[in-house]
Structures are given as C-alpha cells and as structure tokens.
CSV table of C-alpha atoms in Angstrom, one decimal:
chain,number,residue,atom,x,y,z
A,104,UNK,CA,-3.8,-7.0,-10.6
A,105,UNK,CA,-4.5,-3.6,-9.2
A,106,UNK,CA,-5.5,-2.6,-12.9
A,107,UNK,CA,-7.8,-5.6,-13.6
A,108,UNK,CA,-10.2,-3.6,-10.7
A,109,UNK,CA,-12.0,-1.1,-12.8
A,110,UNK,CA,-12.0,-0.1,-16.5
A,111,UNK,CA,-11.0,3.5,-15.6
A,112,UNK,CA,-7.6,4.2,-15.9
A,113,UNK,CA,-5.3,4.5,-12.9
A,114,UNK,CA,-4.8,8.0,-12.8
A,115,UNK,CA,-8.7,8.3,-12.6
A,116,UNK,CA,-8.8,6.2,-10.3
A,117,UNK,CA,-6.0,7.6,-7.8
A,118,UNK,CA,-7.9,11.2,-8.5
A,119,UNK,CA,-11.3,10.0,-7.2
A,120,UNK,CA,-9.8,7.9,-3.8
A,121,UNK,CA,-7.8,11.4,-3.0
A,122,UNK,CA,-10.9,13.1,-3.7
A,123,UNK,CA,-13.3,10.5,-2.1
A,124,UNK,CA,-10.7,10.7,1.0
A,125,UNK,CA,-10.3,14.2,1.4
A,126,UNK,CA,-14.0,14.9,1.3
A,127,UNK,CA,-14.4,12.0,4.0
A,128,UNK,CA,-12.1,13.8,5.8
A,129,UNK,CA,-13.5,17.2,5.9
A,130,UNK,CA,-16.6,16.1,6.5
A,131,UNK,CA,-16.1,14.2,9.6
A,132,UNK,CA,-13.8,17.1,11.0
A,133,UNK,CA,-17.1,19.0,10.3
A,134,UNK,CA,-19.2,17.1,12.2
A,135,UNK,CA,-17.1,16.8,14.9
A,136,UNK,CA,-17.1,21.1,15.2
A,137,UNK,CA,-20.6,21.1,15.0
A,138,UNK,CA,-21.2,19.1,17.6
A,139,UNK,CA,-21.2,22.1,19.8
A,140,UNK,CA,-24.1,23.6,18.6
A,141,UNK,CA,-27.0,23.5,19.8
A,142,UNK,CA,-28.9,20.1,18.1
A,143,UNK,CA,-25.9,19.4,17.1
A,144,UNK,CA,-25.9,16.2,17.7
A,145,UNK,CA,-27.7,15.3,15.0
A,146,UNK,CA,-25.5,17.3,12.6
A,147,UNK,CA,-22.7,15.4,13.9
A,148,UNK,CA,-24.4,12.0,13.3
A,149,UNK,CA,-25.4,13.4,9.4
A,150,UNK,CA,-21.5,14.8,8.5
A,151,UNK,CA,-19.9,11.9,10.8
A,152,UNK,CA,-21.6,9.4,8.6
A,153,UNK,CA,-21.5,10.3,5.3
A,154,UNK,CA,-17.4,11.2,6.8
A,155,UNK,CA,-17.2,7.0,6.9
A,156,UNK,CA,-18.8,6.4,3.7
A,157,UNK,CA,-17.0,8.7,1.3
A,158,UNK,CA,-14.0,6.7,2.4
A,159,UNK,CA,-14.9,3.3,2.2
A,160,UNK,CA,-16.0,4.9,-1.3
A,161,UNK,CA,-12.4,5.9,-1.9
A,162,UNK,CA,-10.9,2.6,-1.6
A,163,UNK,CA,-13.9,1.3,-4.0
A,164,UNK,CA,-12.0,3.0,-6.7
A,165,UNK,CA,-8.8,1.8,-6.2
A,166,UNK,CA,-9.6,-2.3,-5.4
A,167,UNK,CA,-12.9,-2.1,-7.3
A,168,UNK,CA,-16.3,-2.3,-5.1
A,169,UNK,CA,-16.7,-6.4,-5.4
A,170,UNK,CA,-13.1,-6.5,-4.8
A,171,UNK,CA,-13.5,-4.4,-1.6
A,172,UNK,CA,-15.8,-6.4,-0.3
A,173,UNK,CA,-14.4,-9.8,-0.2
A,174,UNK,CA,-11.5,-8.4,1.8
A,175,UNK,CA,-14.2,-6.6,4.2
A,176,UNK,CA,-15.7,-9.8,4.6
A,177,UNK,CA,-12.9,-12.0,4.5
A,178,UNK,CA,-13.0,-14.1,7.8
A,179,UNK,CA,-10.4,-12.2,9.4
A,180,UNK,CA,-11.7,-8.9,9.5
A,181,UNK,CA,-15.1,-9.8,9.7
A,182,UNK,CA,-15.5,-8.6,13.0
A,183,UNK,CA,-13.8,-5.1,12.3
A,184,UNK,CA,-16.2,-4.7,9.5
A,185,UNK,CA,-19.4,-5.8,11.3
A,186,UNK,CA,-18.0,-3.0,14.2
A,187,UNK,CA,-17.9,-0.5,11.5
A,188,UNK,CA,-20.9,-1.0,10.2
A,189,UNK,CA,-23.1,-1.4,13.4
A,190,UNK,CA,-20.8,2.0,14.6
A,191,UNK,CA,-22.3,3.9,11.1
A,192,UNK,CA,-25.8,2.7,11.5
C-alpha cells in the first residue's frame, strides 16, 4: 500500500522524508539558539515554523499528501492536529 502513495519510487521517496526531516530539525534547533538575540523572538517564530512544516512535509512523501491528511484529520487525532496547527499559526 505504502507504494500506491506517490509515483516516485521508494528510494526517492525515503531520500526526501530524511531530507525534509533533517532540515526540520536543524531548523528548529536554529531557532531555538537564536532566540537569544536581541529580536530574536521573531527569528525564533520564522525558523521554529518553517522547523514544523518541513516535517509534516517529510511524512507527505512517504504516505502521500491526501493520504496524510485523512489520518491528520481522522476523528481521533483531530484535536492533536487542530493543537498543532493553532501552535504554528
């Protein structure tokens, strides 16, 4: 089923969640350092964001994107999702 998802390959497909992941990652460690700086804050809020969306991206390319969202909206973790979403915004 996991194949059915996308018409890229698998391998492709593992290569952009790791990458999609990683860059998540790194990006919300850097927002957290900056947020010692002076206006930081708002660098934090930029890099801490975009941290949260490059890895709901990642799992995009493994399930597929309208795959991924039927199970962020399925009815039992609809109030996880609506807490992530009102936490990014």
């Amino acid at each position: 089923k996991v194949l059915d998802a996308s018409t890229l390959s698998f391998g492709t497909r593992v290569r952009w969640f790791a990458i999609c992941f990683v860059a998540g990652i790194l990006c919300s460690f850097l927002g957290t350092a900056l947020l010692w700086l002076p206006k930081g804050i708002k660098l934090f809020a930029v890099f801490y964001t975009l941290g949260n969306i490059a890895a709901l991206a990642s799992t995009c390319f493994l399930m597929g994107p309208l795959k991924q969202l039927k199970a962020m909206f399925d009815p039992k973790r609809l109030i996880a999702t609506i807490v992530m979403l009102v936490s990014i915004l």
